[in-house]
Short mmCIF file of C-alpha atoms and ligand atoms in Angstrom, two decimals:
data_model
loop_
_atom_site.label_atom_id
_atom_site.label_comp_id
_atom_site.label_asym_id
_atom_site.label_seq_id
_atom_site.Cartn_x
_atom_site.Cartn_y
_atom_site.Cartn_z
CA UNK S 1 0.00 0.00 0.00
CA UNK S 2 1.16 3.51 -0.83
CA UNK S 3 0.38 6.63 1.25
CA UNK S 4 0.39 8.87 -2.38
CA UNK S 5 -2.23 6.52 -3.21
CA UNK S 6 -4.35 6.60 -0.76
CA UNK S 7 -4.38 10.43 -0.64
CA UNK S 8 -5.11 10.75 -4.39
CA UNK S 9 -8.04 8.32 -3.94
CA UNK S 10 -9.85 10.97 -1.61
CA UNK S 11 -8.59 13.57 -3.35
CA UNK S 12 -10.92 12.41 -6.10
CA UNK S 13 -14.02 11.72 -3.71
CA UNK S 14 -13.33 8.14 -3.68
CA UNK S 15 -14.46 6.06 -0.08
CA UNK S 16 -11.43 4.49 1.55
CA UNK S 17 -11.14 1.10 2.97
CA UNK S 18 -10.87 -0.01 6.43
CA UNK S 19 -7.36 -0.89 5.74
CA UNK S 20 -6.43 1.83 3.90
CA UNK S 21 -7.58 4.14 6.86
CA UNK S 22 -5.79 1.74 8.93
CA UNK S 23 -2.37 1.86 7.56
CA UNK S 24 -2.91 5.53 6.87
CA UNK S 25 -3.07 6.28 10.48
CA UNK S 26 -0.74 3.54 12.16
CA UNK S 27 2.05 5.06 9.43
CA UNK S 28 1.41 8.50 10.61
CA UNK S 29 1.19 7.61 14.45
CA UNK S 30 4.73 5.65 14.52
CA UNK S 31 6.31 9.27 12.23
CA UNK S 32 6.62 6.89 8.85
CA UNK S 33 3.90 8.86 7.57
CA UNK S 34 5.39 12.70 7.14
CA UNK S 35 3.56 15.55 8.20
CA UNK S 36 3.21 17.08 4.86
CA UNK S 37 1.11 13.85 3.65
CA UNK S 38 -0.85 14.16 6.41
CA UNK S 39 -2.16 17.30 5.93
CA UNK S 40 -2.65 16.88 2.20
CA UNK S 41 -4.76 14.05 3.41
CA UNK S 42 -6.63 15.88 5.81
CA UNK S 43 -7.18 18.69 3.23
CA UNK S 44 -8.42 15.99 0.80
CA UNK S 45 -10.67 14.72 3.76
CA UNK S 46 -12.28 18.25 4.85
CA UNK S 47 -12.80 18.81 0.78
CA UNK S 48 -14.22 15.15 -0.03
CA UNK S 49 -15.83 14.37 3.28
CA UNK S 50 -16.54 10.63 4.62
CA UNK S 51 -18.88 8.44 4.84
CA UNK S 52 -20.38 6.92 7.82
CA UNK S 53 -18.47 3.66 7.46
CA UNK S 54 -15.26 5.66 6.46
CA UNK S 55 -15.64 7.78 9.70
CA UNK S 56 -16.38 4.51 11.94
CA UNK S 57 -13.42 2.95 10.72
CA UNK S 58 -11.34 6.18 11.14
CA UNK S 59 -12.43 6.43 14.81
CA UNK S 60 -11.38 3.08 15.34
CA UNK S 61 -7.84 3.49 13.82
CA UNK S 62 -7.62 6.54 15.70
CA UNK S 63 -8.51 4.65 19.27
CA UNK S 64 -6.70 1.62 18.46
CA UNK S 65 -3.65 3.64 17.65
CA UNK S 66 -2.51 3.77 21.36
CA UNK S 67 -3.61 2.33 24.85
CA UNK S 68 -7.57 1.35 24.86
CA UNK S 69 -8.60 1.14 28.62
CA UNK S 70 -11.14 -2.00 29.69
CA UNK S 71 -12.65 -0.84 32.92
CA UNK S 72 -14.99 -4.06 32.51
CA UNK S 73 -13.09 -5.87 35.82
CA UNK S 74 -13.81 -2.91 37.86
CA UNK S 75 -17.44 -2.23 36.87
CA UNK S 76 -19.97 -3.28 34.16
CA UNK S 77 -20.64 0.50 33.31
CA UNK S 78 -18.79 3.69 33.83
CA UNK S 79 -20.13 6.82 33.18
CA UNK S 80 -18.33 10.06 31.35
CA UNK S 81 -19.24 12.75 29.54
CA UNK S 82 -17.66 15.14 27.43
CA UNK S 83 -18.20 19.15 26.27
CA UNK S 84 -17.62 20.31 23.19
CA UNK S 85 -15.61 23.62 24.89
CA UNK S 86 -17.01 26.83 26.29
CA UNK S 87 -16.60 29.45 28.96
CA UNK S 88 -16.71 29.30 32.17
CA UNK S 89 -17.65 25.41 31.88
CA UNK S 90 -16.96 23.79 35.13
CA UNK S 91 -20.38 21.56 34.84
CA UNK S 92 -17.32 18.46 35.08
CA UNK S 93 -16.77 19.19 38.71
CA UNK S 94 -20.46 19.38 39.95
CA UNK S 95 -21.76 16.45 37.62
CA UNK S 96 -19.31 13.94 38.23
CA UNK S 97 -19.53 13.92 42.02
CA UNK S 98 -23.48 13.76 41.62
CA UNK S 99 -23.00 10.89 38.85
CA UNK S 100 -20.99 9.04 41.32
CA UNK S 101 -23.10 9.78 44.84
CA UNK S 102 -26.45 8.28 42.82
CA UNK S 103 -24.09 5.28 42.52
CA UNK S 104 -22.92 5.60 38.89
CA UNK S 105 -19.26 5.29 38.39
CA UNK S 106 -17.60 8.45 36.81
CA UNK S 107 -14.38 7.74 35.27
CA UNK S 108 -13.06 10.78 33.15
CA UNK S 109 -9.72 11.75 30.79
CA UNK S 110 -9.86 15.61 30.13
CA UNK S 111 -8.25 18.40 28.78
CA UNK S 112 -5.89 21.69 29.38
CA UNK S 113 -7.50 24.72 27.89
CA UNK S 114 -6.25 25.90 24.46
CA UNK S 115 -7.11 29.21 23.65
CA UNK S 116 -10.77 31.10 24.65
CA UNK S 117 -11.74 27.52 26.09
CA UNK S 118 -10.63 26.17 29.51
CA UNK S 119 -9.76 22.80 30.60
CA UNK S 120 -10.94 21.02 33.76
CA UNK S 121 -7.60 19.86 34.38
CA UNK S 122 -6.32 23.27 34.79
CA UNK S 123 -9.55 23.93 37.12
CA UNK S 124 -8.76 21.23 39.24
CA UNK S 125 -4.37 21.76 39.75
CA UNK S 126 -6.19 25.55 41.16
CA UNK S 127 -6.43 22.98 44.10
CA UNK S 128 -2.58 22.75 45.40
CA UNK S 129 -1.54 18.88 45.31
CA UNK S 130 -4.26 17.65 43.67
CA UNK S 131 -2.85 15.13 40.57
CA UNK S 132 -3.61 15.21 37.12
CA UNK S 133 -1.45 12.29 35.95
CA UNK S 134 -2.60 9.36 37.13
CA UNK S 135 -1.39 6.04 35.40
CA UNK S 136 -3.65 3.85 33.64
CA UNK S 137 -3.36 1.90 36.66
CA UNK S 138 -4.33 4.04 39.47
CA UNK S 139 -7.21 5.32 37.40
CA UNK S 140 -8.47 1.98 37.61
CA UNK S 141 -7.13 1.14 41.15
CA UNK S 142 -9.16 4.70 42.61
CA UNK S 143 -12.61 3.91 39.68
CA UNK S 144 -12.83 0.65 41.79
CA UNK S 145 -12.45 1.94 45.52
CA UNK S 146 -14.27 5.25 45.10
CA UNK S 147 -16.16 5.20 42.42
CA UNK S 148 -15.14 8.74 40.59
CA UNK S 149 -11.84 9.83 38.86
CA UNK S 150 -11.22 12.91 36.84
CA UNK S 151 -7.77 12.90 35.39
CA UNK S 152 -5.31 13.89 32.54
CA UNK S 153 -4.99 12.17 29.15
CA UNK S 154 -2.35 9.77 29.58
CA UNK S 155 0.33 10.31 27.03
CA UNK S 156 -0.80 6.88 24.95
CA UNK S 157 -4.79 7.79 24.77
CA UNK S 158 -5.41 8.21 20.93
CA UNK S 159 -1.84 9.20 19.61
CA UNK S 160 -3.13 9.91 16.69
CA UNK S 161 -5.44 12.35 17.68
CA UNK S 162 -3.06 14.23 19.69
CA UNK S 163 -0.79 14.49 16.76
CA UNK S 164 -3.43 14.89 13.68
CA UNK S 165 -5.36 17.63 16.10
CA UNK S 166 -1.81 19.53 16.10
CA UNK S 167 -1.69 19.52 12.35
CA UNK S 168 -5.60 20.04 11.81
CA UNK S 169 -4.98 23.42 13.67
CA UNK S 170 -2.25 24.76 11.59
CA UNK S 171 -3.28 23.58 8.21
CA UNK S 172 -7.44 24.91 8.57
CA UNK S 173 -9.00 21.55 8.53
CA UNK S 174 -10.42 21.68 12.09
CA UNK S 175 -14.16 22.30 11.38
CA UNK S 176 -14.51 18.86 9.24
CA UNK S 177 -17.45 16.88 11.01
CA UNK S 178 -15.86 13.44 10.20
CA UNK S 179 -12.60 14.80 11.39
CA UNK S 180 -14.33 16.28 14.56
CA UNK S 181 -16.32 13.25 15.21
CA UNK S 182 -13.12 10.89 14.79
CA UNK S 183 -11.01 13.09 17.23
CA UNK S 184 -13.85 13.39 20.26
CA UNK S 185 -14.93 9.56 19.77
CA UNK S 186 -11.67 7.96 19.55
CA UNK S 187 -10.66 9.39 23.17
CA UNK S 188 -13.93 8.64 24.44
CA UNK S 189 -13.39 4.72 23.17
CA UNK S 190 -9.81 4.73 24.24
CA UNK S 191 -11.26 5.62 27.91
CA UNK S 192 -13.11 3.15 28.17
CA UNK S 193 -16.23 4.67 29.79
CA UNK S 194 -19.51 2.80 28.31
CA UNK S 195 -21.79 5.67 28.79
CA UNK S 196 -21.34 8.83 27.63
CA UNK S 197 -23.22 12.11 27.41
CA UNK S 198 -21.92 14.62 24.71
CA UNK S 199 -22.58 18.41 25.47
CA UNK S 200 -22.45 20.24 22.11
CA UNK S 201 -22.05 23.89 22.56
CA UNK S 202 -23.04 26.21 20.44
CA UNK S 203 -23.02 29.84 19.89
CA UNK S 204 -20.46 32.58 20.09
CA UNK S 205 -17.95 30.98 22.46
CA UNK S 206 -18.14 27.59 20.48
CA UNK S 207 -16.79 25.82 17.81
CA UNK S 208 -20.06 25.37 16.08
CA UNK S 209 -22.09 28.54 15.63
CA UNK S 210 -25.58 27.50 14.59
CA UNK S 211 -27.68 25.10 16.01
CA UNK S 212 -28.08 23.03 12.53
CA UNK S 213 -24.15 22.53 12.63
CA UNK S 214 -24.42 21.28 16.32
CA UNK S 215 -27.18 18.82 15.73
CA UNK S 216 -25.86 17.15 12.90
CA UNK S 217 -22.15 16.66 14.80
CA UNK S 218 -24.04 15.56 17.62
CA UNK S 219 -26.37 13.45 16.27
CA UNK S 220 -23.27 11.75 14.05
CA UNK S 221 -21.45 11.43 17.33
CA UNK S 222 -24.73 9.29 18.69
CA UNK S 223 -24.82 7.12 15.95
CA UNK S 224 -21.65 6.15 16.32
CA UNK S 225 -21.16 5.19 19.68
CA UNK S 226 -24.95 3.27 18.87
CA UNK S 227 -22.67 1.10 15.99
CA UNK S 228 -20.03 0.24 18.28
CA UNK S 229 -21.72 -0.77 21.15
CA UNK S 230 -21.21 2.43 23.91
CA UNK S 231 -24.44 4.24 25.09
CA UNK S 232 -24.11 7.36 23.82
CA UNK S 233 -27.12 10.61 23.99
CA UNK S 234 -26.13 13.94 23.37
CA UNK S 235 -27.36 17.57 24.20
CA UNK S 236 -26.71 20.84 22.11
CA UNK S 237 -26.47 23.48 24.45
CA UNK S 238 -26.05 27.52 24.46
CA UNK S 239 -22.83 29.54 24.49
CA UNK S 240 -23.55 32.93 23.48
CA UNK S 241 -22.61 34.12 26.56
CA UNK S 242 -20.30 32.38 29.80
CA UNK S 243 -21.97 29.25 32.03
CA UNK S 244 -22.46 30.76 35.46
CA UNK S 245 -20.74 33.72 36.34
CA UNK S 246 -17.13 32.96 36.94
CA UNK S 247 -14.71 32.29 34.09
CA UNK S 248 -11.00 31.46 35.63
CA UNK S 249 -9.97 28.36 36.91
CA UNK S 250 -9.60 29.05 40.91
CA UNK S 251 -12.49 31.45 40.41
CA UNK S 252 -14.67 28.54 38.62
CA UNK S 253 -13.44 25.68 41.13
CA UNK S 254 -14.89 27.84 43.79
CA UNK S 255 -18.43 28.36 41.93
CA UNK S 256 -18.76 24.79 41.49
CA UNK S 257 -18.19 24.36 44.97
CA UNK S 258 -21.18 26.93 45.78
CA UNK S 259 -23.43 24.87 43.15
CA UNK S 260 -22.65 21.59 45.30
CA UNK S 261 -23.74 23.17 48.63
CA UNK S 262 -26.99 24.53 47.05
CA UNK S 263 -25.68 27.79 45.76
CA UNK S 264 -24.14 29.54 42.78
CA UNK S 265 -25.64 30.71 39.98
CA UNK S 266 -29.23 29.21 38.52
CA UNK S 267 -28.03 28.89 35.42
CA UNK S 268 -25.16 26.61 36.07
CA UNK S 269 -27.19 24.94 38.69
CA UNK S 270 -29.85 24.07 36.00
CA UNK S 271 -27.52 22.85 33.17
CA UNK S 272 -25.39 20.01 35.97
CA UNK S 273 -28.75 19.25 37.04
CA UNK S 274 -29.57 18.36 33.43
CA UNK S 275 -26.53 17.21 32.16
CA UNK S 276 -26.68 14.80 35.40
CA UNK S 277 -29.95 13.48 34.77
CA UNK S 278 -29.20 12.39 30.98
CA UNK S 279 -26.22 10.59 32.17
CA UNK S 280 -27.96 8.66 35.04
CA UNK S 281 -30.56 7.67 32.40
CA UNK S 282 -28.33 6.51 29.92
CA UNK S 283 -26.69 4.54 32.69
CA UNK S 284 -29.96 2.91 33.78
CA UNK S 285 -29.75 4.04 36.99
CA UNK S 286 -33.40 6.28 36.24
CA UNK S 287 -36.14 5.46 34.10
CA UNK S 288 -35.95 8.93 32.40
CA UNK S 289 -34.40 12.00 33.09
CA UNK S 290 -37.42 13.94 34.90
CA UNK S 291 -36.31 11.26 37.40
CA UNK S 292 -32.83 11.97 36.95
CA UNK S 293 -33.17 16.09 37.72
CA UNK S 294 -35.39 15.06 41.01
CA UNK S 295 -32.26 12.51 41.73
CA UNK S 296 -29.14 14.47 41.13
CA UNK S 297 -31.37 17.28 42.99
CA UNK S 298 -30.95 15.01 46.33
CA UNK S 299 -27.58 14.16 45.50
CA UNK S 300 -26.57 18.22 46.13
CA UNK S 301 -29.12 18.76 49.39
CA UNK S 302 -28.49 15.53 50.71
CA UNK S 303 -24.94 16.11 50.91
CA UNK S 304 -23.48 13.31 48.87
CA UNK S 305 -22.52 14.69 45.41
CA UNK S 306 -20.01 17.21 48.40
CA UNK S 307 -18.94 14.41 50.03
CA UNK S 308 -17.82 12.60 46.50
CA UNK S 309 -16.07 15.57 45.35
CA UNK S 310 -13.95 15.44 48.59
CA UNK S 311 -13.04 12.34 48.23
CA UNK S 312 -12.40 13.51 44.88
CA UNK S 313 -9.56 15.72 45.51
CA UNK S 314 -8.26 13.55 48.53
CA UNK S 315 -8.15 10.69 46.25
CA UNK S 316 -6.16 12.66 44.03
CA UNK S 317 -3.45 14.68 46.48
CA UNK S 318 -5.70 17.45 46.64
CA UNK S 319 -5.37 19.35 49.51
CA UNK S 320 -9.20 19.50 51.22
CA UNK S 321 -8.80 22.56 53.54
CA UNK S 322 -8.18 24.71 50.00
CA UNK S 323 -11.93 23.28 49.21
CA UNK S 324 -13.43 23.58 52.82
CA UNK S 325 -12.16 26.80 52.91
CA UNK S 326 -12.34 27.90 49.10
CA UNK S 327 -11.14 31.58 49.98
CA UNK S 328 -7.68 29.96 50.33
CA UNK S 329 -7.54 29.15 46.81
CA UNK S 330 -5.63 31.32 44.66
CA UNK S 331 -6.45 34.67 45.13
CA UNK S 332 -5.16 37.48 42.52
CA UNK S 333 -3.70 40.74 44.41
CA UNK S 334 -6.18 43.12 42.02
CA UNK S 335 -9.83 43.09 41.78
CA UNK S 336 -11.88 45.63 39.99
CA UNK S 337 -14.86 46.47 38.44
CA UNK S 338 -15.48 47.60 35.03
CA UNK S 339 -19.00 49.69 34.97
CA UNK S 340 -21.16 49.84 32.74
CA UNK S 341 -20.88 52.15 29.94
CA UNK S 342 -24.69 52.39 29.73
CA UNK S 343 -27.85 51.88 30.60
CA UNK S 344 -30.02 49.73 28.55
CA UNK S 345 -30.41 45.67 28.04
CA UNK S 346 -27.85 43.13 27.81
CA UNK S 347 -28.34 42.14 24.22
CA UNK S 348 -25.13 40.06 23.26
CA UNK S 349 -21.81 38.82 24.24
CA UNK S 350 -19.33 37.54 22.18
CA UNK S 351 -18.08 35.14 25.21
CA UNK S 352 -14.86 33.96 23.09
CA UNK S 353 -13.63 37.31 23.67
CA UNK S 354 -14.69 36.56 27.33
CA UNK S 355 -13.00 33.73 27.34
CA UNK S 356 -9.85 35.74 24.98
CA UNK S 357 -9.97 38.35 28.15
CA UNK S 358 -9.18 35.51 30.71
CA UNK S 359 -6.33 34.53 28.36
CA UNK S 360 -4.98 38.41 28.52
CA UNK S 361 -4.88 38.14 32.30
CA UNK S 362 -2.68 34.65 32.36
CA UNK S 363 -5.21 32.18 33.17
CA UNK S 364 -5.30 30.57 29.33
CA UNK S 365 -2.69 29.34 27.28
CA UNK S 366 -2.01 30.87 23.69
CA UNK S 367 -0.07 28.00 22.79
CA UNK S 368 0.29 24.79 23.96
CA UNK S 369 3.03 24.61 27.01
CA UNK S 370 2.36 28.07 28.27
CA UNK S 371 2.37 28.49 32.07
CA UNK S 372 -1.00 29.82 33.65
CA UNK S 373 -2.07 31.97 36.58
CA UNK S 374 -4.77 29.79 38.24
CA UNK S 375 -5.88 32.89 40.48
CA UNK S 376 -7.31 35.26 37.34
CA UNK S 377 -10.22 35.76 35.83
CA UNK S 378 -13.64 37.28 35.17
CA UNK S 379 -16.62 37.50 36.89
CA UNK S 380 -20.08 38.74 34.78
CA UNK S 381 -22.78 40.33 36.68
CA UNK S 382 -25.03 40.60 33.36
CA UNK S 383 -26.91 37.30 31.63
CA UNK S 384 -28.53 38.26 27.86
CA UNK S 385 -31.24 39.92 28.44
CA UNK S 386 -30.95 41.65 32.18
CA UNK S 387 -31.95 45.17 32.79
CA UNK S 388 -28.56 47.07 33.05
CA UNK S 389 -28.11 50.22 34.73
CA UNK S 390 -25.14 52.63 33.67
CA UNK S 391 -22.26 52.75 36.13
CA UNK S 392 -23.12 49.34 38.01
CA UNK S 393 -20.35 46.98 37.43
CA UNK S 394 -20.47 44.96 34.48
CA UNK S 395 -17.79 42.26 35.07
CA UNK S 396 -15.04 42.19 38.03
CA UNK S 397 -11.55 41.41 36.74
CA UNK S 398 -9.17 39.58 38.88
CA UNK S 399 -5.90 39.97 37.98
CA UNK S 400 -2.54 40.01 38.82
CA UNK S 401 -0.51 43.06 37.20
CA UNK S 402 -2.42 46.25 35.51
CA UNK S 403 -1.35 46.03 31.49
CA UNK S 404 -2.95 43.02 31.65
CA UNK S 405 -5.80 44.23 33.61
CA UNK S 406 -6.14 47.05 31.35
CA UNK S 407 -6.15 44.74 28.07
CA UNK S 408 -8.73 42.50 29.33
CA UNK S 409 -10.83 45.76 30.48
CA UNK S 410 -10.67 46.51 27.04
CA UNK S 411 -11.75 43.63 25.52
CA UNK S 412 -14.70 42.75 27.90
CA UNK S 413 -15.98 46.12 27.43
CA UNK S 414 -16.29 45.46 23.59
CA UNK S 415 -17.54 41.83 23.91
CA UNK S 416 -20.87 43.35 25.94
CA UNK S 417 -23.43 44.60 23.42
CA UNK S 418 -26.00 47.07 25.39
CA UNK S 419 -29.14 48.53 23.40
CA UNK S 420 -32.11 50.45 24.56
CA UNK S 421 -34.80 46.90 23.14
CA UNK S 422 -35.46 44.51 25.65
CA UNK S 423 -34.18 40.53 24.39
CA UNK S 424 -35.38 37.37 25.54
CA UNK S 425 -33.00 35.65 27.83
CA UNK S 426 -31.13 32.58 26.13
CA UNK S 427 -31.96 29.13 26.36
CA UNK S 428 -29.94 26.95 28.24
CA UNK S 429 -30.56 23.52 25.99
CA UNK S 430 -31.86 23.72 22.59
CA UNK S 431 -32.34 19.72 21.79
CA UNK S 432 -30.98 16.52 23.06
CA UNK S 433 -30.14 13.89 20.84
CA UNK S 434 -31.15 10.52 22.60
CA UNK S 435 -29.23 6.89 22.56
CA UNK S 436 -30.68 5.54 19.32
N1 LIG G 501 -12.65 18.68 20.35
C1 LIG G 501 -11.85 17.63 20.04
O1 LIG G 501 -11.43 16.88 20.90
N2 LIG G 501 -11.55 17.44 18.73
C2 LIG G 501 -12.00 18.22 17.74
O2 LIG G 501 -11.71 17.97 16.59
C3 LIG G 501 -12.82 19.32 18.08
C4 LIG G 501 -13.14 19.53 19.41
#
């Protein structure tokens, strides 16, 4: 078999074989495959597209292309979930401990943040100790004696992915759906978790911008997991403007600690309560998810969803007085408000340049590798649609030096659109996409 070949044959639309995938993406993984076929490839595949059975067999290359976990010796299902990337998206740290107190095992590889997005792994090293490295092994070993384990990916999880995603990004072939699909569904095989609930975001701080775009990669995403054998449902949720009202990784750890004690914001207490309740249903554990809201409910005032997430971090090396006491977590020497320009209604945000701002202060990466400053961040006193009066604050900045206070200032204050006409607030779901 010849790589040329195989890149000329979807160059001209044709559908590749299983083993032409195959060897296309073991070459590449072990470096036999150079970088500039690749991307002619991938170029070829974001003109061309794929087929259903082309993207199956892709996803499978892609998972098979490093270490596949089998969590079936420590339980028969495990639970995980997966977001498409937002702002201000801690919904990880309150739904997994809920998960896991209604007695569903959570067992979870995430990300760093890249760019406007965050990453729950940079959330949770806010908390001083607490490890995001665990070894295949010990993710197992702490799955089996506590039921809930949020971690890094290991190095081996879906090679491929980690080095086609690298060249997707540099060589505009990121927003293929069979190349999306691939990337998110390989990881979530190689994990081994046998339920999984996909939350598609969409709007200004997404990846996908309309809600047509989001269905279709979600509803892709469902079939697939359907065809090889995971339970897999799906919601496609709103991001025109930040989750909650924290963005900022020690700033977000401590909103989601509010949301387990029965505060925090009702927004980000709705969508975990949601979110929640489709993965308890797709686990079995309720018959549907009006159930699974009422269940994942008790969880929080009961207590138990707390208690998980402190066994959580002490499973982990966390350090529990930093979430007992949240105002020990990292606190950044400046605070301010920015007030508002105007008075008026909240009509829009662009929340990417939210999530850009939080990026100006320290607490995102530009580029992969960068060092972060967990104490940063942005908190919004505005949802879309809220009355706003002129000279109230609308954001706080936390941040640690002034130039960079004064850029994110800057930025904020363009990303909020205020108008005299009054606008609906924004949904919080706008379809879920059941198991098929
Ligand atoms: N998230 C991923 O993991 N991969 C993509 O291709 C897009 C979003």
């Amino acid at each position: 078999m010849r790589v040329i070949d195989i890149i000329e044959k979807k160059r001209d639309g044709c559908e590749l074989t299983a083993e032409e995938i195959d060897f296309f993406i073991q070459g590449y993984t072990r470096g036999d495959i150079p970088d500039y076929q690749a991307a002619a490839w991938l170029m070829a595949v974001y003109l061309r597209g794929m087929s259903e059975r082309e993207t199956r067999d892709l996803t499978l290359a892609m998972a098979r292309s490093g270490d596949m976990l089998d969590l079936s010796d420590v339980a028969p299902l495990v639970a995980d979930k997966h977001s498409s990337g937002g702002i201000g998206d801690k919904v990880t740290l309150v739904v997994a401990p809920i998960v896991a107190a209604c007695g569903v095992p959570v067992g979870k590889m995430t990300g760093r943040g890249l760019g406007f997005t965050g990453g729950t792994v940079d959330k949770l090293e806010s908390i001083p100790g607490f490890r995001t490295d665990l070894s295949p092994q010990e993710f197992k070993a702490q799955l089996a004696r506590i039921g809930i384990v949020i971690t890094g990916q290991s190095e081996n999880l879906a090679p491929a992915d980690r080095k086609l995603y690298a060249l997707r990004d540099v060589t505009g072939t990121v927003s293929s759906l069979p190349l999306i699909v691939s990337s998110i569904m390989s990881k979530k095989l190689a994990g081994g978790a046998t339920a999984i609930l996909l939350d598609v975001k969409v709007g200004s701080g997404a990846f996908m911008k309309t809600v047509e775009d989001a269905s279709r990669l979600a509803e892709a995403m469902v079939r697939l997991g359907r065809e090889l054998g995971r339970r897999v449902g799906a919601l496609v949720s709103d991001m025109n403007q930040p989750l909650g009202w924290t963005v900022g990784n020690a700033l977000e750890v401590q909103e989601a600690i509010n949301v387990l004690h029965e505060d925090g914001p009702p927004d980000l207490r709705e969508h975990c309560l949601v979110v929640a309740a489709e993965m308890l249903a797709l686990a079995g554990r309720v018959a549907d998810s009006t159930e699974g809201v009422e269940l994942a409910a008790q969880a929080i005032a009961d207590g138990s969803a707390w208690r998980k997430f402190r066994a959580l971090i002490t499973a982990q090396g966390g350090d529990v007085r930093f979430v007992d006491e949240p105002d020990r977590l990292p606190r950044a020497p400046i605070t301010e408000p920015i007030p508002a320009p105007t008075d008026g209604y909240l009509q829009k945000v662009d929340a990417a340049q939210v999530g850009m701002a939080v990026v100006d202060l320290g607490g995102g990466r530009e580029k992969k590798g960068d060092l972060i400053d967990h104490s940063v961040g942005v908190v919004v006193h505005y949802k879309v649609g809220d009355r706003v009066q002129k000279g109230t604050p609308l954001c706080t900045i936390h941040a640690s030096d002034r130039v960079r206070l004064e850029r994110a200032k800057a930025r904020l204050l363009e990303a909020h659109t205020i108008g005299p006409e009054p606008v609906p607030p924004l949904p919080l779901f706008y379809k879920k996409i059941p198991q098929q």
